[in-house]
Amino acid sequence: VQLQASGGGLVQAGGSLTLSCQATGTIFSINLMGWYRQAPGKQRELVATVTTGGTINYADSVKGRAAISDIGAKYTVTLRMNGLKPEDTAVYYCHADRVYSSIRSYLGSIWGQGTLVTVSS
């Protein structure tokens, strides 16, 4: 199972962006998908996650500015962020958790390759 992310790039402060992620490969089930980010010199941190049951969690730093979609039928998830700030600059990583490739094959946690978001002031 792999996670393919897209949508990063250079955005002006106050602008918006949409990040998309799709899980591919042999998938039996995924319980949670979402996005984390890592700024230079900082630890990776939560941005937003959503479970197959629809439970959503946002970091305080993006609440009111971010919207994560439900997990789509093809294990896709989209993150929309508005009102971008220079401090949102980071590499954004798609994440999937409690991943099964078959009923007997538990893969656990999977990370995508990361997509760079740069917010200019």
XYZ file of C-alpha atoms in Angstrom:
121
model
C 0.000 0.000 0.000
C 1.342 3.405 -0.961
C 0.112 6.951 -0.429
C 0.295 9.347 -3.353
C 0.043 13.002 -2.461
C -0.359 16.025 -4.664
C -1.155 19.704 -4.477
C 1.788 21.374 -2.797
C 3.525 24.448 -4.117
C 4.107 28.143 -3.599
C 1.207 30.183 -2.270
C 0.956 33.794 -1.155
C -0.048 34.576 2.384
C -3.806 34.715 2.657
C -4.226 32.300 -0.204
C -5.605 28.794 -0.336
C -4.456 25.366 -1.355
C -5.815 21.881 -1.680
C -3.803 18.778 -0.926
C -4.978 15.396 -2.129
C -3.885 11.941 -1.137
C -4.843 8.549 -2.476
C -3.933 5.165 -1.100
C -3.093 2.654 -3.795
C -2.272 -1.018 -3.882
C -4.046 -3.968 -2.352
C -6.201 -2.527 0.404
C -8.608 -4.391 2.633
C -9.299 -1.482 4.953
C -7.950 1.787 6.293
C -9.346 3.279 9.470
C -7.767 6.722 9.433
C -6.228 9.089 6.901
C -4.920 12.569 7.232
C -2.112 15.047 7.023
C 0.890 15.921 9.128
C 3.519 18.544 8.436
C 7.126 19.205 9.301
C 8.656 22.659 9.143
C 12.435 23.131 8.957
C 14.016 22.444 12.313
C 10.758 21.287 13.880
C 9.115 18.002 14.673
C 6.404 16.530 12.527
C 3.005 17.628 13.763
C -0.631 16.840 13.166
C -2.594 18.984 10.736
C -5.845 17.073 10.355
C -7.114 13.504 10.361
C -10.376 11.768 9.614
C -11.557 8.261 10.390
C -13.802 6.034 8.334
C -16.419 6.703 10.978
C -16.212 10.413 10.227
C -14.355 11.553 13.325
C -12.229 14.577 12.439
C -9.353 16.049 14.377
C -7.655 19.371 13.603
C -4.567 20.943 15.059
C -5.392 24.108 16.974
C -3.132 26.036 14.607
C -5.355 25.277 11.597
C -8.829 25.174 13.156
C -11.160 27.435 11.238
C -8.793 27.528 8.275
C -8.682 23.866 7.264
C -11.247 21.381 6.053
C -10.542 17.712 5.554
C -12.843 15.552 3.485
C -14.285 12.211 4.407
C -12.300 9.216 3.243
C -13.507 8.588 -0.289
C -14.478 5.272 -1.824
C -11.033 4.841 -3.373
C -9.277 5.775 -0.140
C -8.774 9.384 -1.103
C -8.670 12.315 1.239
C -8.467 16.025 0.512
C -7.303 18.857 2.737
C -8.344 22.388 1.923
C -6.590 25.235 3.730
C -7.526 28.895 3.568
C -5.949 32.006 5.006
C -2.476 30.557 4.655
C 0.285 32.050 6.768
C 4.065 31.907 6.364
C 4.152 29.645 9.423
C 2.175 27.071 7.433
C 5.296 26.541 5.323
C 6.312 22.908 5.710
C 6.526 19.554 4.039
C 3.069 18.014 4.295
C 2.824 14.262 4.679
C -0.175 12.125 3.972
C -0.736 9.463 6.607
C -2.855 6.359 6.863
C -3.301 4.306 10.001
C -4.692 0.916 10.921
C -4.102 -0.279 7.372
C -4.896 -3.843 6.326
C -3.898 -5.170 2.926
C -5.912 -8.315 3.628
C -7.930 -9.611 6.548
C -4.782 -11.246 7.893
C -2.180 -8.710 6.791
C -1.952 -5.727 9.115
C 0.362 -3.017 7.836
C -0.197 -0.486 10.578
C 0.856 3.072 9.842
C 1.913 4.282 6.387
C 3.377 7.617 5.288
C 3.426 9.297 1.916
C 6.507 10.907 0.436
C 5.664 14.477 1.427
C 4.759 17.536 -0.591
C 6.279 20.958 0.023
C 4.028 23.909 0.748
C 5.694 27.321 0.802
C 3.722 30.359 1.893
C 5.306 33.658 0.946
C 4.651 36.820 2.920
